[in-house]
């Protein structure tokens, strides 16, 4: 090869920090060392990767944007090779960069950073919590290896492994007239206010209502905050259709809510471990996927 992994590392650092100085600080080398490595890499590849602007840092050229994803992938494979060689007694080692959809984070990330980390002390886990569209961009750019997402609005270049299928339910105030029923039909709520959890790409409740009543109901209140939805429902201001299922029946402001199965035929929603299509999962990522499935088999919620 006409280039080195070190040159790729310095290029990725410059692209991610936006300055050669920032890359130098991250990689613990001189500014001149970063600049020389990137120049040599550009010469070896025959393309300009970065635009240098005095006092304004660096920006990626179109060619640099294409090379960046491949460079991250190559560096990730190099990390996998090294961590496999360094693994002791079959233990996982190295670094796993993962993303988690914001609304899923409370159900998974605590266990990742506690139990999963304790089971694999040689493994460094870096978690990025963000919206689903942004996490998909990070996956395709190679900035993260895998991400826990819902199976809605996935980019065609993203593949996934099933973690678990979830069935939507209706959330009502504990003193609602239907709260003691074993299940509820959406038609019974046709005249009541809908409180909708709005978290693109999945506007929760819309497809469920369409399937159950033949139409999508207009929301009385929309919010991206799950706990606010629960608080409003707990006060009897409306009902919600959700897939996330916190274990507590008490809201932040001390009201009680009731979760009821939906009597109508409605589509399931799945939690998936997403990764770039065609990418081979590392042992670290496979272990994370199995751990995620184990979380849901022990505590049947999310």
mmCIF file of C-alpha atoms in Angstrom:
data_model
loop_
_atom_site.group_PDB
_atom_site.id
_atom_site.type_symbol
_atom_site.label_atom_id
_atom_site.label_comp_id
_atom_site.label_asym_id
_atom_site.label_seq_id
_atom_site.Cartn_x
_atom_site.Cartn_y
_atom_site.Cartn_z
ATOM 1 C CA UNK A 1 0.000 0.000 0.000
ATOM 2 C CA UNK A 2 1.095 3.558 -0.648
ATOM 3 C CA UNK A 3 -0.460 4.847 2.572
ATOM 4 C CA UNK A 4 -0.426 3.854 6.237
ATOM 5 C CA UNK A 5 -2.998 3.334 8.959
ATOM 6 C CA UNK A 6 -1.366 6.170 10.863
ATOM 7 C CA UNK A 7 -2.033 8.547 7.958
ATOM 8 C CA UNK A 8 -5.660 7.428 7.922
ATOM 9 C CA UNK A 9 -5.907 7.980 11.681
ATOM 10 C CA UNK A 10 -4.573 11.514 11.398
ATOM 11 C CA UNK A 11 -6.862 12.308 8.466
ATOM 12 C CA UNK A 12 -9.939 11.058 10.356
ATOM 13 C CA UNK A 13 -8.916 13.068 13.413
ATOM 14 C CA UNK A 14 -8.554 16.233 11.313
ATOM 15 C CA UNK A 15 -11.921 15.661 9.645
ATOM 16 C CA UNK A 16 -13.703 15.042 12.951
ATOM 17 C CA UNK A 17 -12.135 17.888 14.927
ATOM 18 C CA UNK A 18 -12.246 20.365 12.041
ATOM 19 C CA UNK A 19 -8.701 21.627 12.628
ATOM 20 C CA UNK A 20 -5.176 20.305 12.326
ATOM 21 C CA UNK A 21 -4.508 21.641 15.818
ATOM 22 C CA UNK A 22 -7.431 19.656 17.211
ATOM 23 C CA UNK A 23 -6.222 16.538 15.432
ATOM 24 C CA UNK A 24 -2.731 17.054 16.844
ATOM 25 C CA UNK A 25 -4.127 17.299 20.372
ATOM 26 C CA UNK A 26 -6.253 14.176 19.926
ATOM 27 C CA UNK A 27 -3.411 12.110 18.465
ATOM 28 C CA UNK A 28 -0.704 13.559 20.740
ATOM 29 C CA UNK A 29 1.561 14.625 17.890
ATOM 30 C CA UNK A 30 2.671 17.954 16.486
ATOM 31 C CA UNK A 31 0.614 20.162 14.172
ATOM 32 C CA UNK A 32 3.309 19.677 11.531
ATOM 33 C CA UNK A 33 3.096 15.896 11.904
ATOM 34 C CA UNK A 34 -0.642 15.921 11.186
ATOM 35 C CA UNK A 35 -0.232 18.255 8.211
ATOM 36 C CA UNK A 36 2.550 16.134 6.692
ATOM 37 C CA UNK A 37 0.633 12.870 7.159
ATOM 38 C CA UNK A 38 -2.504 14.239 5.496
ATOM 39 C CA UNK A 39 -0.479 15.688 2.609
ATOM 40 C CA UNK A 40 1.295 12.360 2.086
ATOM 41 C CA UNK A 41 -2.064 10.553 2.155
ATOM 42 C CA UNK A 42 -3.496 12.914 -0.457
ATOM 43 C CA UNK A 43 -0.443 12.361 -2.633
ATOM 44 C CA UNK A 44 -0.731 8.575 -2.278
ATOM 45 C CA UNK A 45 -4.453 8.568 -3.180
ATOM 46 C CA UNK A 46 -4.147 11.203 -5.892
ATOM 47 C CA UNK A 47 -6.993 13.361 -4.537
ATOM 48 C CA UNK A 48 -7.369 16.371 -2.281
ATOM 49 C CA UNK A 49 -9.104 15.385 0.933
ATOM 50 C CA UNK A 50 -9.154 18.602 2.952
ATOM 51 C CA UNK A 51 -9.468 22.298 2.207
ATOM 52 C CA UNK A 52 -7.153 24.250 4.526
ATOM 53 C CA UNK A 53 -8.360 27.720 5.392
ATOM 54 C CA UNK A 54 -6.205 29.880 7.580
ATOM 55 C CA UNK A 55 -7.836 30.606 10.918
ATOM 56 C CA UNK A 56 -10.947 28.665 9.786
ATOM 57 C CA UNK A 57 -9.750 25.099 10.142
ATOM 58 C CA UNK A 58 -10.296 22.413 7.534
ATOM 59 C CA UNK A 59 -13.306 21.158 5.581
ATOM 60 C CA UNK A 60 -13.753 17.960 3.630
ATOM 61 C CA UNK A 61 -13.745 17.975 -0.155
ATOM 62 C CA UNK A 62 -16.273 15.709 -1.923
ATOM 63 C CA UNK A 63 -13.473 13.164 -2.355
ATOM 64 C CA UNK A 64 -12.596 13.543 1.321
ATOM 65 C CA UNK A 65 -16.182 12.788 2.321
ATOM 66 C CA UNK A 66 -16.088 9.551 0.346
ATOM 67 C CA UNK A 67 -12.691 8.525 1.712
ATOM 68 C CA UNK A 68 -13.655 9.342 5.312
ATOM 69 C CA UNK A 69 -16.212 6.509 5.617
ATOM 70 C CA UNK A 70 -13.783 3.982 4.125
ATOM 71 C CA UNK A 71 -10.968 5.234 6.353
ATOM 72 C CA UNK A 72 -13.127 4.788 9.442
ATOM 73 C CA UNK A 73 -14.041 1.279 8.328
ATOM 74 C CA UNK A 74 -10.389 0.319 7.772
ATOM 75 C CA UNK A 75 -9.383 1.715 11.152
ATOM 76 C CA UNK A 76 -12.258 -0.180 12.757
ATOM 77 C CA UNK A 77 -11.061 -3.430 11.184
ATOM 78 C CA UNK A 78 -7.539 -2.711 12.411
ATOM 79 C CA UNK A 79 -8.906 -2.169 15.922
ATOM 80 C CA UNK A 80 -10.776 -5.459 15.683
ATOM 81 C CA UNK A 81 -7.604 -7.282 14.623
ATOM 82 C CA UNK A 82 -5.643 -5.808 17.497
ATOM 83 C CA UNK A 83 -8.338 -6.385 20.110
ATOM 84 C CA UNK A 84 -8.772 -10.013 19.016
ATOM 85 C CA UNK A 85 -5.040 -10.575 19.369
ATOM 86 C CA UNK A 86 -4.997 -8.880 22.767
ATOM 87 C CA UNK A 87 -8.085 -10.636 24.114
ATOM 88 C CA UNK A 88 -7.344 -12.697 27.191
ATOM 89 C CA UNK A 89 -9.189 -15.946 27.802
ATOM 90 C CA UNK A 90 -11.674 -15.169 25.051
ATOM 91 C CA UNK A 91 -12.739 -11.876 26.642
ATOM 92 C CA UNK A 92 -13.868 -9.037 24.422
ATOM 93 C CA UNK A 93 -11.465 -6.118 24.173
ATOM 94 C CA UNK A 94 -10.986 -2.903 22.219
ATOM 95 C CA UNK A 95 -13.485 -0.140 21.512
ATOM 96 C CA UNK A 96 -17.123 -0.360 20.468
ATOM 97 C CA UNK A 97 -18.720 2.852 19.227
ATOM 98 C CA UNK A 98 -22.494 2.562 19.230
ATOM 99 C CA UNK A 99 -25.550 4.769 18.954
ATOM 100 C CA UNK A 100 -28.874 4.589 20.750
ATOM 101 C CA UNK A 101 -32.116 6.284 19.724
ATOM 102 C CA UNK A 102 -32.987 8.837 22.407
ATOM 103 C CA UNK A 103 -36.300 7.313 23.421
ATOM 104 C CA UNK A 104 -34.696 3.865 23.795
ATOM 105 C CA UNK A 105 -31.716 5.091 25.811
ATOM 106 C CA UNK A 106 -33.320 4.917 29.303
ATOM 107 C CA UNK A 107 -34.225 1.272 28.708
ATOM 108 C CA UNK A 108 -30.823 0.120 27.430
ATOM 109 C CA UNK A 109 -27.916 2.475 28.143
ATOM 110 C CA UNK A 110 -27.853 2.035 31.957
ATOM 111 C CA UNK A 111 -27.459 -1.734 31.524
ATOM 112 C CA UNK A 112 -24.842 -1.235 28.798
ATOM 113 C CA UNK A 113 -22.708 1.018 30.986
ATOM 114 C CA UNK A 114 -23.196 -1.123 34.090
ATOM 115 C CA UNK A 115 -23.814 -4.844 33.533
ATOM 116 C CA UNK A 116 -22.413 -5.190 29.996
ATOM 117 C CA UNK A 117 -19.316 -3.167 30.896
ATOM 118 C CA UNK A 118 -18.750 -5.270 34.027
ATOM 119 C CA UNK A 119 -19.010 -8.480 31.996
ATOM 120 C CA UNK A 120 -16.383 -7.187 29.531
ATOM 121 C CA UNK A 121 -13.849 -5.139 31.522
ATOM 122 C CA UNK A 122 -11.359 -5.012 28.635
ATOM 123 C CA UNK A 123 -13.937 -3.442 26.323
ATOM 124 C CA UNK A 124 -14.329 0.314 25.946
ATOM 125 C CA UNK A 125 -17.920 1.260 25.110
ATOM 126 C CA UNK A 126 -18.623 4.696 23.613
ATOM 127 C CA UNK A 127 -22.344 5.549 23.396
ATOM 128 C CA UNK A 128 -23.861 8.292 21.232
ATOM 129 C CA UNK A 129 -27.466 9.171 22.073
ATOM 130 C CA UNK A 130 -29.322 11.031 19.318
ATOM 131 C CA UNK A 131 -32.314 11.151 16.992
ATOM 132 C CA UNK A 132 -32.761 8.278 14.577
ATOM 133 C CA UNK A 133 -31.924 10.192 11.346
ATOM 134 C CA UNK A 134 -28.671 11.495 12.837
ATOM 135 C CA UNK A 135 -27.640 8.044 14.069
ATOM 136 C CA UNK A 136 -28.207 6.613 10.600
ATOM 137 C CA UNK A 137 -25.931 9.294 9.158
ATOM 138 C CA UNK A 138 -23.242 8.404 11.700
ATOM 139 C CA UNK A 139 -23.579 4.727 10.756
ATOM 140 C CA UNK A 140 -23.150 5.436 7.050
ATOM 141 C CA UNK A 141 -20.215 7.765 7.745
ATOM 142 C CA UNK A 142 -18.513 5.059 9.806
ATOM 143 C CA UNK A 143 -18.485 7.196 12.973
ATOM 144 C CA UNK A 144 -20.324 4.459 14.912
ATOM 145 C CA UNK A 145 -20.399 0.715 14.332
ATOM 146 C CA UNK A 146 -23.961 -0.158 15.324
ATOM 147 C CA UNK A 147 -27.062 1.599 16.663
ATOM 148 C CA UNK A 148 -30.228 0.582 18.502
ATOM 149 C CA UNK A 149 -33.150 1.952 16.485
ATOM 150 C CA UNK A 150 -36.762 1.292 15.636
ATOM 151 C CA UNK A 151 -37.454 -0.417 12.308
ATOM 152 C CA UNK A 152 -39.059 2.700 10.819
ATOM 153 C CA UNK A 153 -37.614 4.961 8.138
ATOM 154 C CA UNK A 154 -34.363 3.030 7.797
ATOM 155 C CA UNK A 155 -32.016 4.076 4.991
ATOM 156 C CA UNK A 156 -31.743 1.464 2.181
ATOM 157 C CA UNK A 157 -27.996 1.159 2.866
ATOM 158 C CA UNK A 158 -28.609 0.160 6.474
ATOM 159 C CA UNK A 159 -29.207 -3.444 7.467
ATOM 160 C CA UNK A 160 -30.325 -4.665 10.874
ATOM 161 C CA UNK A 161 -30.705 -7.572 13.261
ATOM 162 C CA UNK A 162 -33.936 -8.027 15.180
ATOM 163 C CA UNK A 163 -33.717 -7.374 18.910
ATOM 164 C CA UNK A 164 -37.422 -7.666 19.722
ATOM 165 C CA UNK A 165 -40.880 -7.025 18.306
ATOM 166 C CA UNK A 166 -43.040 -4.775 20.445
ATOM 167 C CA UNK A 167 -46.802 -4.511 20.401
ATOM 168 C CA UNK A 168 -48.354 -1.034 20.789
ATOM 169 C CA UNK A 169 -50.658 -0.396 23.701
ATOM 170 C CA UNK A 170 -53.020 2.313 24.936
ATOM 171 C CA UNK A 171 -52.105 4.423 27.954
ATOM 172 C CA UNK A 172 -54.983 5.758 30.054
ATOM 173 C CA UNK A 173 -55.343 7.539 33.376
ATOM 174 C CA UNK A 174 -55.805 5.015 36.188
ATOM 175 C CA UNK A 175 -59.303 6.387 36.896
ATOM 176 C CA UNK A 176 -60.392 6.360 33.221
ATOM 177 C CA UNK A 177 -63.723 4.643 32.544
ATOM 178 C CA UNK A 178 -61.941 1.922 30.513
ATOM 179 C CA UNK A 179 -58.851 1.499 32.689
ATOM 180 C CA UNK A 180 -60.100 -1.693 34.368
ATOM 181 C CA UNK A 181 -60.939 -3.432 31.095
ATOM 182 C CA UNK A 182 -58.722 -6.347 30.011
ATOM 183 C CA UNK A 183 -58.197 -4.620 26.643
ATOM 184 C CA UNK A 184 -59.482 -1.603 24.742
ATOM 185 C CA UNK A 185 -60.708 -1.017 21.202
ATOM 186 C CA UNK A 186 -59.493 2.161 19.514
ATOM 187 C CA UNK A 187 -63.056 2.862 18.409
ATOM 188 C CA UNK A 188 -63.995 3.300 22.077
ATOM 189 C CA UNK A 189 -61.591 6.245 22.242
ATOM 190 C CA UNK A 190 -62.669 7.907 18.999
ATOM 191 C CA UNK A 191 -64.125 10.980 20.716
ATOM 192 C CA UNK A 192 -61.328 11.465 23.258
ATOM 193 C CA UNK A 193 -58.233 13.702 22.940
ATOM 194 C CA UNK A 194 -55.095 12.017 21.599
ATOM 195 C CA UNK A 195 -51.742 12.896 23.139
ATOM 196 C CA UNK A 196 -49.099 11.940 20.602
ATOM 197 C CA UNK A 197 -45.436 11.154 21.177
ATOM 198 C CA UNK A 198 -43.771 12.790 18.161
ATOM 199 C CA UNK A 199 -40.325 11.349 17.509
ATOM 200 C CA UNK A 200 -39.507 11.148 13.788
ATOM 201 C CA UNK A 201 -39.329 9.035 11.781
ATOM 202 C CA UNK A 202 -42.024 7.270 13.771
ATOM 203 C CA UNK A 203 -44.910 9.467 14.857
ATOM 204 C CA UNK A 204 -46.244 7.076 17.424
ATOM 205 C CA UNK A 205 -49.891 6.303 17.260
ATOM 206 C CA UNK A 206 -50.471 7.432 13.673
ATOM 207 C CA UNK A 207 -50.085 4.067 11.934
ATOM 208 C CA UNK A 208 -51.712 2.248 14.834
ATOM 209 C CA UNK A 209 -54.767 4.492 14.677
ATOM 210 C CA UNK A 210 -54.903 4.161 10.897
ATOM 211 C CA UNK A 211 -54.851 0.378 11.204
ATOM 212 C CA UNK A 212 -57.383 0.254 14.019
ATOM 213 C CA UNK A 213 -59.897 2.862 12.892
ATOM 214 C CA UNK A 214 -59.239 3.395 9.207
ATOM 215 C CA UNK A 215 -58.043 6.957 9.774
ATOM 216 C CA UNK A 216 -55.368 8.877 11.605
ATOM 217 C CA UNK A 217 -56.691 10.999 14.453
ATOM 218 C CA UNK A 218 -55.540 14.571 14.890
ATOM 219 C CA UNK A 219 -53.511 15.020 18.049
ATOM 220 C CA UNK A 220 -54.747 17.312 20.811
ATOM 221 C CA UNK A 221 -51.155 17.671 22.018
ATOM 222 C CA UNK A 222 -47.823 16.640 20.471
ATOM 223 C CA UNK A 223 -44.495 16.300 22.261
ATOM 224 C CA UNK A 224 -41.178 14.440 21.825
ATOM 225 C CA UNK A 225 -41.060 13.864 25.604
ATOM 226 C CA UNK A 226 -42.286 10.437 26.729
ATOM 227 C CA UNK A 227 -42.684 11.439 30.372
ATOM 228 C CA UNK A 228 -44.705 14.511 29.440
ATOM 229 C CA UNK A 229 -47.072 12.235 27.502
ATOM 230 C CA UNK A 230 -47.460 10.069 30.607
ATOM 231 C CA UNK A 231 -48.033 13.087 32.850
ATOM 232 C CA UNK A 232 -50.763 14.500 30.605
ATOM 233 C CA UNK A 233 -52.463 11.107 30.364
ATOM 234 C CA UNK A 234 -52.206 10.676 34.129
ATOM 235 C CA UNK A 235 -54.139 13.909 34.611
ATOM 236 C CA UNK A 236 -56.957 12.597 32.427
ATOM 237 C CA UNK A 237 -56.287 15.064 29.596
ATOM 238 C CA UNK A 238 -56.320 12.369 26.912
ATOM 239 C CA UNK A 239 -54.985 8.966 25.929
ATOM 240 C CA UNK A 240 -51.815 7.861 24.164
ATOM 241 C CA UNK A 241 -50.733 4.983 21.929
ATOM 242 C CA UNK A 242 -47.185 3.912 22.781
ATOM 243 C CA UNK A 243 -44.678 1.119 22.348
ATOM 244 C CA UNK A 244 -42.284 2.163 25.131
ATOM 245 C CA UNK A 245 -43.417 0.592 28.370
ATOM 246 C CA UNK A 246 -41.785 1.916 31.589
ATOM 247 C CA UNK A 247 -42.215 -0.430 34.521
ATOM 248 C CA UNK A 248 -43.627 2.227 36.842
ATOM 249 C CA UNK A 249 -47.338 3.070 36.745
ATOM 250 C CA UNK A 250 -46.604 6.406 38.438
ATOM 251 C CA UNK A 251 -45.806 9.533 36.398
ATOM 252 C CA UNK A 252 -43.237 12.195 37.238
ATOM 253 C CA UNK A 253 -45.898 14.287 38.963
ATOM 254 C CA UNK A 254 -47.264 11.392 41.007
ATOM 255 C CA UNK A 255 -50.357 10.432 38.973
ATOM 256 C CA UNK A 256 -51.135 6.823 38.104
ATOM 257 C CA UNK A 257 -51.623 5.453 34.595
ATOM 258 C CA UNK A 258 -52.803 2.135 33.161
ATOM 259 C CA UNK A 259 -51.432 0.316 30.104
ATOM 260 C CA UNK A 260 -54.014 -1.720 28.180
ATOM 261 C CA UNK A 261 -53.593 -4.108 25.240
ATOM 262 C CA UNK A 262 -55.249 -3.000 21.999
ATOM 263 C CA UNK A 263 -58.102 -5.230 20.868
ATOM 264 C CA UNK A 264 -57.709 -4.210 17.202
ATOM 265 C CA UNK A 265 -55.219 -5.713 14.739
ATOM 266 C CA UNK A 266 -52.355 -3.212 14.753
ATOM 267 C CA UNK A 267 -48.795 -3.425 13.376
ATOM 268 C CA UNK A 268 -45.897 -4.311 15.655
ATOM 269 C CA UNK A 269 -42.826 -2.112 16.023
ATOM 270 C CA UNK A 270 -39.382 -3.683 16.308
ATOM 271 C CA UNK A 271 -36.227 -2.655 18.111
ATOM 272 C CA UNK A 272 -33.265 -3.481 15.868
ATOM 273 C CA UNK A 273 -29.486 -3.374 15.974
ATOM 274 C CA UNK A 274 -28.668 -1.409 12.822
ATOM 275 C CA UNK A 275 -25.393 -1.457 10.902
ATOM 276 C CA UNK A 276 -24.188 -0.457 7.425
ATOM 277 C CA UNK A 277 -25.349 -2.923 4.767
ATOM 278 C CA UNK A 278 -22.570 -5.330 3.825
ATOM 279 C CA UNK A 279 -20.503 -4.637 6.937
ATOM 280 C CA UNK A 280 -19.462 -7.683 8.943
ATOM 281 C CA UNK A 281 -20.298 -7.316 12.618
ATOM 282 C CA UNK A 282 -17.422 -7.617 15.058
ATOM 283 C CA UNK A 283 -17.561 -9.981 18.016
ATOM 284 C CA UNK A 284 -18.093 -6.921 20.199
ATOM 285 C CA UNK A 285 -21.166 -5.833 18.230
ATOM 286 C CA UNK A 286 -22.602 -9.355 18.168
ATOM 287 C CA UNK A 287 -22.217 -9.592 21.950
ATOM 288 C CA UNK A 288 -23.982 -6.250 22.356
ATOM 289 C CA UNK A 289 -26.876 -7.444 20.195
ATOM 290 C CA UNK A 290 -27.283 -10.621 22.266
ATOM 291 C CA UNK A 291 -27.095 -8.626 25.480
ATOM 292 C CA UNK A 292 -29.835 -6.297 24.173
ATOM 293 C CA UNK A 293 -32.090 -9.267 23.477
ATOM 294 C CA UNK A 294 -31.370 -10.631 26.957
ATOM 295 C CA UNK A 295 -32.434 -7.329 28.548
ATOM 296 C CA UNK A 296 -35.857 -7.591 26.936
ATOM 297 C CA UNK A 297 -36.292 -11.280 27.734
ATOM 298 C CA UNK A 298 -35.675 -10.645 31.446
ATOM 299 C CA UNK A 299 -37.739 -7.445 31.712
ATOM 300 C CA UNK A 300 -40.502 -7.424 29.133
ATOM 301 C CA UNK A 301 -40.719 -3.682 28.527
ATOM 302 C CA UNK A 302 -39.458 -0.806 26.333
#
